Amino acid sequence: MDKQKSVQELDDVVVRFSGDSGDGMQLTGTLFADASALFGNGVNTFPDYPSEIRAPQGTVGGVSGFQVHLGSQKVNTPGDFCDVLVAMNPAALKANAKWVKKGGMIIADSDQFNEKGYQRAGYKTLDAITELNLQDFKVIYAPITTLTKESLKDSGLDNKSIVRSKNMFSLGMVYYIFDRPLNFTEKYYEIKFKKKPEIVVANKKVLRDGFNYAANIQAIPNTYKVKAATSLPKGKYRSINGNTATAWGLIAAAEKANLPLFCGSYPITPATEILIELAKRKDLGVKTLQAEDEIAGICTSIGAAYAGNFAVTTTSGPGLSLKAEALGLVVMTELPMVIVDVQRGGPSTGLPTKTEQSDLNQALYGRNGEAPMVIIAASTPSNCFDYAFTAGKIAMEHMTPVLLLTDGFIANGSEPWRIPNMKDYPAINPPIVPEGTENFMPYARDEKRLARGWAFPGKKGIAHRVGGLEKDFIKGSVSHDPMNHQRMTDIRAAKVKRVEEFIPEQEVYGDKEGDLLVIGWGGTYGHLLTAVQEMRAAGKSVSLCQFNYINPLPKNTREVFKRYKKLVVCELNMGQFANYLRMNFQEFNYLQFNKVQGLPFTVVELVDKFNNILEGK
Amino acid sequence: MEEKYLQYTPQDFKSDQEVRWCPGCGDHAILNAVQKGLPEVSKVLKYNLERYVFVSGIGCSSRFPYYVDTFGFHGIHGRASAIATGVKVANPTLSVWQVTGDGDALAIGGNHFIHAVRRNIDINILLFNNQIYGLTKGQYSPTSPLGAITKTSPFGTVEHPFRPGELVIGAQGKFFARSLDVDVKLTTEVMVEAAKHDGTSVVEILQNCVIFNDNAYDFLTDREHREDRIITLRHGEKMVFGKNRDKGLILSGLSLKVVTIGQGGFTMDDILVHDAYNPNPGVHMMLANMEYPEYPVAMGVIRNVKDTTYDDNVRDQVLEVMKDAKIKCMDDLLNSGETWDV
């Protein structure tokens, strides 16, 4: 290794891998993130990929990216801008140049920057640096494709497989730049390609050759060192993304309730991974049913809930629309169910692979009739586990559907997670009706939660009928009586409202009073927190109030809002939560910051906005 | 222990709800047949009452669960197959019955219906076919004959109807039977067979809507001609019908043909024997599609083929994976894979 090069020590650094959708950038990014997490860094990731599986090669529309933020402390966002960009072709550079910090490093595969490559990416000239105005950046053109071919010429692999390994060459280069050990990734190859030893050998060689190449060339001005995080709580860690955490949280709830987990679901981006994770868990008795459509997804779950399983269904916005009528049936039959909506850009098919928070109105109001249900939103990849668990607990103990909102950003993003211990989680005690209960009344309720009993078919003496027609207040038989309908409507609403007695009070990050309260909900947490931390470090009186419980809202919400001069509601939609708060607490003036670009907030734009508000602009 | 399943009478399956179908509706006879059939099913399969779940969608037929004193679920329009599937997978020991109509099962619920059949989930589907929408007061259904004049087809329908048997067999159905609302004895008989069959059993019951499509099946129920227009199939028996039991079905080329025994050189030996257990759907499809006047309409169990069921496969796969699993609880899962200490 060249000792002449300077080593720059940084608190945090952001790397973005980008290439064609077939270039393996998601895997490359994931390996880098995992290696950094194992090294002990705080890590946060952001996969950004197109909805086409293989868009036309070399085009800007087909560029797939994966951003990794690592720090010597816990990092809460994947970072606005990157310090290092890996661009596997001209299209990747064109699509991502705007995300590189001024003066940042760009590693580009020079073999792809030929006439054909420029043309496909829609350049006007054959000079990316001038055309994209990158004169102030450290652009390193490396013949990655050629070097990969050279590295593997004796590997015995066919040409196609050799060229496919070029992402590992670039990963090797990045490992050198960030002074990362290679052993974790080498171990990954050994496990992943257990049955193909020649691939293991080839990948190890190309990774190492990439590392050595970066060490030998003079073009790389300096390497970076990001120390292991020392502030993280002690314990055993793993890496987790939001969708896996959601799936696991649901299984955990089933285990605590001592009931089998049933998931009826239909594949839909970006929620499919939850179904995939659950389908793996036959070892824990999980039953998954890949239904013929979204409606069957929820309706099989309704049947399973009636029959006494902890039933869940998972979807994204368009799927939630299709499930709307069935959601009303769950409200009417007062059965427990968790519905997970991993939000994406809408309306209609919208932006399937991009994040947004625009399903809130649909979650709150998207059903016929008066049909309130409990709504919870997770706010980080790892706390999807806790909120999925809590959603299950509330659903089963309160006999109500619970809609859990996550979004494409936290669902796909990953972070290190201190592994919890199940003994630290509360018991779940659904109101299961014992066999042979005398004078069983299907809609009789407990006073504390207003939950009706859960009477499983197969148990003696409690045969009963339920359905979508209005129910008699006690007997549950069909009733068209006007006053009964009023009473039932009231009690269904009261049952949901009653949940506020069982959820924690709303907390605030920062001072309990001040100039500005930043209000957010769900997956914007990391960016809002980082922005508020920056503001506070600069001496500004700003606090953060991030909601996880949407319906009902925490009981102290009004008391929290009262103590600030200004309130700004930030969300990735056009103001759905702001309007919900206006409806609930009319006395406050809510400023708004909204964005619907299929992208998370950037910390920079948030800080700008908050400063403007404080300055009265 | 008391053997309850031996002692049930139809009375045990009558709920306290007032039956609200129109006077003269074919549904009354079907309800009667089911309430008579359930004690029989209980005896044969040793089922106690609490094992029965009746699931329905929307429509006149879908009020059925309210009138049977078992567990019941009145769902939403078209979704009964999906709900019933969930019930069965959640608890495979239950005896699950779906009650549905031609609109509920074949129009709005067509997708769920064919997929339930394809999966071969062990549920029993009673499909009341009255060729009309009754609860919405007289619009044509997917089984209304081409040209049928209804409220939404004042000049006659311009669309071809489904034949439920053809659809079931086309969706790889393993059990299809047909009965007629007024033939309580036959309905009871085929429902017991449906219950005994492992897998999706579809029983089409031709049912008269006295208000909006009255007399649709008169050509079959008319006592004068009934025996000449209906052939009741039983496995292992000759396909013979007619008042004088002198008509039968033979295979002529690739089609079925009606012949008179003793005429044209045909003897009883030429008549086909019904093989409901034959996996080959060819003859079953032809039998299910027979229409009057060219053919008699087939009743009874037309197809009854053994195959693995979805619910059994789900259960077996879970048990198989659990047997050698390294992950036995949530804590095992949380600590699986790549971890590190801080």
PDB file of N, CA, C and O in Angstrom, chain A residues 440-481:
ATOM      1  N   PHE A 440     -73.453 -17.555  25.312  1.00  0.00           N
ATOM      2  CA  PHE A 440     -72.459 -16.750  24.596  1.00  0.00           C
ATOM      3  C   PHE A 440     -73.137 -15.713  23.706  1.00  0.00           C
ATOM      4  O   PHE A 440     -74.026 -16.030  22.920  1.00  0.00           O
ATOM      5  N   MET A 441     -72.716 -14.474  23.859  1.00  0.00           N
ATOM      6  CA  MET A 441     -73.239 -13.379  23.036  1.00  0.00           C
ATOM      7  C   MET A 441     -72.072 -12.814  22.202  1.00  0.00           C
ATOM      8  O   MET A 441     -71.137 -12.218  22.749  1.00  0.00           O
ATOM      9  N   PRO A 442     -72.130 -12.998  20.884  1.00  0.00           N
ATOM     10  CA  PRO A 442     -70.960 -12.652  20.053  1.00  0.00           C
ATOM     11  C   PRO A 442     -70.519 -11.193  20.155  1.00  0.00           C
ATOM     12  O   PRO A 442     -69.358 -10.887  19.948  1.00  0.00           O
ATOM     13  N   TYR A 443     -71.440 -10.273  20.435  1.00  0.00           N
ATOM     14  CA  TYR A 443     -71.037  -8.863  20.463  1.00  0.00           C
ATOM     15  C   TYR A 443     -71.053  -8.254  21.856  1.00  0.00           C
ATOM     16  O   TYR A 443     -70.992  -7.035  22.016  1.00  0.00           O
ATOM     17  N   ALA A 444     -71.080  -9.106  22.870  1.00  0.00           N
ATOM     18  CA  ALA A 444     -70.891  -8.592  24.227  1.00  0.00           C
ATOM     19  C   ALA A 444     -69.438  -8.150  24.354  1.00  0.00           C
ATOM     20  O   ALA A 444     -68.552  -8.751  23.749  1.00  0.00           O
ATOM     21  N   ARG A 445     -69.183  -7.058  25.104  1.00  0.00           N
ATOM     22  CA  ARG A 445     -67.839  -6.459  25.142  1.00  0.00           C
ATOM     23  C   ARG A 445     -67.264  -6.396  26.549  1.00  0.00           C
ATOM     24  O   ARG A 445     -68.020  -6.329  27.521  1.00  0.00           O
ATOM     25  N   ASP A 446     -65.943  -6.344  26.618  1.00  0.00           N
ATOM     26  CA  ASP A 446     -65.341  -6.080  27.924  1.00  0.00           C
ATOM     27  C   ASP A 446     -65.313  -4.563  28.108  1.00  0.00           C
ATOM     28  O   ASP A 446     -65.181  -3.804  27.144  1.00  0.00           O
ATOM     29  N   GLU A 447     -65.431  -4.135  29.337  1.00  0.00           N
ATOM     30  CA  GLU A 447     -65.593  -2.698  29.583  1.00  0.00           C
ATOM     31  C   GLU A 447     -64.311  -1.915  29.351  1.00  0.00           C
ATOM     32  O   GLU A 447     -64.348  -0.750  28.972  1.00  0.00           O
ATOM     33  N   LYS A 448     -63.190  -2.574  29.582  1.00  0.00           N
ATOM     34  CA  LYS A 448     -61.916  -1.866  29.505  1.00  0.00           C
ATOM     35  C   LYS A 448     -61.576  -1.479  28.057  1.00  0.00           C
ATOM     36  O   LYS A 448     -61.230  -0.339  27.775  1.00  0.00           O
ATOM     37  N   ARG A 449     -61.666  -2.429  27.175  1.00  0.00           N
ATOM     38  CA  ARG A 449     -61.257  -2.172  25.789  1.00  0.00           C
ATOM     39  C   ARG A 449     -62.425  -2.069  24.824  1.00  0.00           C
ATOM     40  O   ARG A 449     -62.247  -1.744  23.659  1.00  0.00           O
ATOM     41  N   LEU A 450     -63.600  -2.427  25.265  1.00  0.00           N
ATOM     42  CA  LEU A 450     -64.796  -2.500  24.413  1.00  0.00           C
ATOM     43  C   LEU A 450     -64.633  -3.557  23.318  1.00  0.00           C
ATOM     44  O   LEU A 450     -65.250  -3.471  22.252  1.00  0.00           O
ATOM     45  N   ALA A 451     -63.769  -4.535  23.583  1.00  0.00           N
ATOM     46  CA  ALA A 451     -63.532  -5.593  22.604  1.00  0.00           C
ATOM     47  C   ALA A 451     -64.555  -6.708  22.785  1.00  0.00           C
ATOM     48  O   ALA A 451     -64.894  -7.064  23.909  1.00  0.00           O
ATOM     49  N   ARG A 452     -65.031  -7.248  21.661  1.00  0.00           N
ATOM     50  CA  ARG A 452     -65.913  -8.403  21.763  1.00  0.00           C
ATOM     51  C   ARG A 452     -65.061  -9.669  21.904  1.00  0.00           C
ATOM     52  O   ARG A 452     -63.837  -9.613  21.742  1.00  0.00           O
ATOM     53  N   GLY A 453     -65.692 -10.775  22.186  1.00  0.00           N
ATOM     54  CA  GLY A 453     -64.940 -12.024  22.350  1.00  0.00           C
ATOM     55  C   GLY A 453     -64.581 -12.618  20.999  1.00  0.00           C
ATOM     56  O   GLY A 453     -65.255 -12.390  19.996  1.00  0.00           O
ATOM     57  N   TRP A 454     -63.499 -13.396  21.001  1.00  0.00           N
ATOM     58  CA  TRP A 454     -63.022 -14.052  19.770  1.00  0.00           C
ATOM     59  C   TRP A 454     -63.381 -15.525  19.909  1.00  0.00           C
ATOM     60  O   TRP A 454     -62.771 -16.251  20.693  1.00  0.00           O
ATOM     61  N   ALA A 455     -64.414 -15.951  19.164  1.00  0.00           N
ATOM     62  CA  ALA A 455     -64.970 -17.303  19.335  1.00  0.00           C
ATOM     63  C   ALA A 455     -64.600 -18.164  18.138  1.00  0.00           C
ATOM     64  O   ALA A 455     -65.122 -17.975  17.047  1.00  0.00           O
ATOM     65  N   PHE A 456     -63.671 -19.081  18.352  1.00  0.00           N
ATOM     66  CA  PHE A 456     -63.154 -19.891  17.241  1.00  0.00           C
ATOM     67  C   PHE A 456     -64.132 -20.992  16.853  1.00  0.00           C
ATOM     68  O   PHE A 456     -64.606 -21.727  17.715  1.00  0.00           O
ATOM     69  N   PRO A 457     -64.382 -21.169  15.557  1.00  0.00           N
ATOM     70  CA  PRO A 457     -65.113 -22.350  15.103  1.00  0.00           C
ATOM     71  C   PRO A 457     -64.361 -23.608  15.558  1.00  0.00           C
ATOM     72  O   PRO A 457     -63.129 -23.597  15.639  1.00  0.00           O
ATOM     73  N   GLY A 458     -65.132 -24.649  15.825  1.00  0.00           N
ATOM     74  CA  GLY A 458     -64.511 -25.876  16.304  1.00  0.00           C
ATOM     75  C   GLY A 458     -64.683 -26.040  17.809  1.00  0.00           C
ATOM     76  O   GLY A 458     -64.492 -27.123  18.348  1.00  0.00           O
ATOM     77  N   LYS A 459     -65.051 -24.910  18.489  1.00  0.00           N
ATOM     78  CA  LYS A 459     -65.259 -24.995  19.936  1.00  0.00           C
ATOM     79  C   LYS A 459     -66.735 -25.209  20.239  1.00  0.00           C
ATOM     80  O   LYS A 459     -67.599 -24.544  19.658  1.00  0.00           O
ATOM     81  N   LYS A 460     -66.973 -26.084  21.167  1.00  0.00           N
ATOM     82  CA  LYS A 460     -68.352 -26.458  21.510  1.00  0.00           C
ATOM     83  C   LYS A 460     -69.146 -25.304  22.109  1.00  0.00           C
ATOM     84  O   LYS A 460     -68.627 -24.516  22.890  1.00  0.00           O
ATOM     85  N   GLY A 461     -70.416 -25.261  21.744  1.00  0.00           N
ATOM     86  CA  GLY A 461     -71.374 -24.421  22.467  1.00  0.00           C
ATOM     87  C   GLY A 461     -71.336 -22.935  22.133  1.00  0.00           C
ATOM     88  O   GLY A 461     -72.057 -22.147  22.737  1.00  0.00           O
ATOM     89  N   ILE A 462     -70.479 -22.525  21.194  1.00  0.00           N
ATOM     90  CA  ILE A 462     -70.427 -21.088  20.909  1.00  0.00           C
ATOM     91  C   ILE A 462     -70.620 -20.812  19.411  1.00  0.00           C
ATOM     92  O   ILE A 462     -70.165 -19.795  18.892  1.00  0.00           O
ATOM     93  N   ALA A 463     -71.318 -21.732  18.738  1.00  0.00           N
ATOM     94  CA  ALA A 463     -71.599 -21.509  17.308  1.00  0.00           C
ATOM     95  C   ALA A 463     -72.353 -20.196  17.151  1.00  0.00           C
ATOM     96  O   ALA A 463     -73.263 -19.887  17.939  1.00  0.00           O
ATOM     97  N   HIS A 464     -71.966 -19.409  16.168  1.00  0.00           N
ATOM     98  CA  HIS A 464     -72.606 -18.113  15.962  1.00  0.00           C
ATOM     99  C   HIS A 464     -72.350 -17.668  14.530  1.00  0.00           C
ATOM    100  O   HIS A 464     -71.481 -18.205  13.852  1.00  0.00           O
ATOM    101  N   ARG A 465     -73.093 -16.680  14.081  1.00  0.00           N
ATOM    102  CA  ARG A 465     -72.940 -16.164  12.730  1.00  0.00           C
ATOM    103  C   ARG A 465     -72.512 -14.700  12.793  1.00  0.00           C
ATOM    104  O   ARG A 465     -73.055 -13.927  13.603  1.00  0.00           O
ATOM    105  N   VAL A 466     -71.539 -14.340  11.957  1.00  0.00           N
ATOM    106  CA  VAL A 466     -71.194 -12.923  11.813  1.00  0.00           C
ATOM    107  C   VAL A 466     -71.186 -12.598  10.325  1.00  0.00           C
ATOM    108  O   VAL A 466     -71.282 -13.483   9.482  1.00  0.00           O
ATOM    109  N   GLY A 467     -71.061 -11.325  10.013  1.00  0.00           N
ATOM    110  CA  GLY A 467     -71.037 -10.947   8.606  1.00  0.00           C
ATOM    111  C   GLY A 467     -71.076  -9.455   8.435  1.00  0.00           C
ATOM    112  O   GLY A 467     -70.925  -8.694   9.398  1.00  0.00           O
ATOM    113  N   GLY A 468     -71.260  -9.034   7.199  1.00  0.00           N
ATOM    114  CA  GLY A 468     -71.162  -7.623   6.868  1.00  0.00           C
ATOM    115  C   GLY A 468     -72.420  -6.810   7.135  1.00  0.00           C
ATOM    116  O   GLY A 468     -72.380  -5.573   7.095  1.00  0.00           O
ATOM    117  N   LEU A 469     -73.526  -7.474   7.413  1.00  0.00           N
ATOM    118  CA  LEU A 469     -74.748  -6.722   7.735  1.00  0.00           C
ATOM    119  C   LEU A 469     -74.637  -6.175   9.157  1.00  0.00           C
ATOM    120  O   LEU A 469     -73.949  -6.752   9.995  1.00  0.00           O
ATOM    121  N   GLU A 470     -75.318  -5.073   9.408  1.00  0.00           N
ATOM    122  CA  GLU A 470     -75.272  -4.481  10.750  1.00  0.00           C
ATOM    123  C   GLU A 470     -75.724  -5.487  11.795  1.00  0.00           C
ATOM    124  O   GLU A 470     -76.610  -6.315  11.564  1.00  0.00           O
ATOM    125  N   LYS A 471     -75.052  -5.417  12.934  1.00  0.00           N
ATOM    126  CA  LYS A 471     -75.238  -6.404  13.991  1.00  0.00           C
ATOM    127  C   LYS A 471     -76.093  -5.866  15.125  1.00  0.00           C
ATOM    128  O   LYS A 471     -75.993  -4.687  15.468  1.00  0.00           O
ATOM    129  N   ASP A 472     -76.820  -6.769  15.729  1.00  0.00           N
ATOM    130  CA  ASP A 472     -77.479  -6.410  16.979  1.00  0.00           C
ATOM    131  C   ASP A 472     -76.410  -6.164  18.039  1.00  0.00           C
ATOM    132  O   ASP A 472     -75.398  -6.872  18.094  1.00  0.00           O
ATOM    133  N   PHE A 473     -76.643  -5.174  18.882  1.00  0.00           N
ATOM    134  CA  PHE A 473     -75.654  -4.688  19.837  1.00  0.00           C
ATOM    135  C   PHE A 473     -75.060  -5.789  20.726  1.00  0.00           C
ATOM    136  O   PHE A 473     -73.899  -5.739  21.096  1.00  0.00           O
ATOM    137  N   ILE A 474     -75.867  -6.756  21.072  1.00  0.00           N
ATOM    138  CA  ILE A 474     -75.385  -7.826  21.959  1.00  0.00           C
ATOM    139  C   ILE A 474     -75.317  -9.168  21.237  1.00  0.00           C
ATOM    140  O   ILE A 474     -74.298  -9.841  21.222  1.00  0.00           O
ATOM    141  N   LYS A 475     -76.439  -9.521  20.607  1.00  0.00           N
ATOM    142  CA  LYS A 475     -76.531 -10.866  20.037  1.00  0.00           C
ATOM    143  C   LYS A 475     -75.699 -11.023  18.766  1.00  0.00           C
ATOM    144  O   LYS A 475     -75.291 -12.125  18.424  1.00  0.00           O
ATOM    145  N   GLY A 476     -75.498  -9.932  18.060  1.00  0.00           N
ATOM    146  CA  GLY A 476     -74.727 -10.030  16.825  1.00  0.00           C
ATOM    147  C   GLY A 476     -75.535 -10.529  15.649  1.00  0.00           C
ATOM    148  O   GLY A 476     -75.006 -10.681  14.554  1.00  0.00           O
ATOM    149  N   SER A 477     -76.825 -10.791  15.866  1.00  0.00           N
ATOM    150  CA  SER A 477     -77.660 -11.207  14.734  1.00  0.00           C
ATOM    151  C   SER A 477     -77.971  -9.972  13.886  1.00  0.00           C
ATOM    152  O   SER A 477     -77.743  -8.839  14.307  1.00  0.00           O
ATOM    153  N   VAL A 478     -78.484 -10.179  12.680  1.00  0.00           N
ATOM    154  CA  VAL A 478     -78.736  -9.064  11.774  1.00  0.00           C
ATOM    155  C   VAL A 478     -79.765  -8.106  12.382  1.00  0.00           C
ATOM    156  O   VAL A 478     -80.772  -8.533  12.927  1.00  0.00           O
ATOM    157  N   SER A 479     -79.466  -6.819  12.298  1.00  0.00           N
ATOM    158  CA  SER A 479     -80.420  -5.840  12.826  1.00  0.00           C
ATOM    159  C   SER A 479     -80.486  -4.632  11.900  1.00  0.00           C
ATOM    160  O   SER A 479     -79.456  -4.069  11.529  1.00  0.00           O
ATOM    161  N   HIS A 480     -81.681  -4.247  11.521  1.00  0.00           N
ATOM    162  CA  HIS A 480     -81.875  -3.030  10.732  1.00  0.00           C
ATOM    163  C   HIS A 480     -82.475  -1.915  11.574  1.00  0.00           C
ATOM    164  O   HIS A 480     -82.898  -0.899  11.053  1.00  0.00           O
ATOM    165  N   ASP A 481     -82.495  -2.116  12.876  1.00  0.00           N
ATOM    166  CA  ASP A 481     -83.105  -1.145  13.777  1.00  0.00           C
ATOM    167  C   ASP A 481     -82.314   0.167  13.752  1.00  0.00           C
ATOM    168  O   ASP A 481     -81.085   0.168  13.903  1.00  0.00           O
TER     169      ASP A 481
END
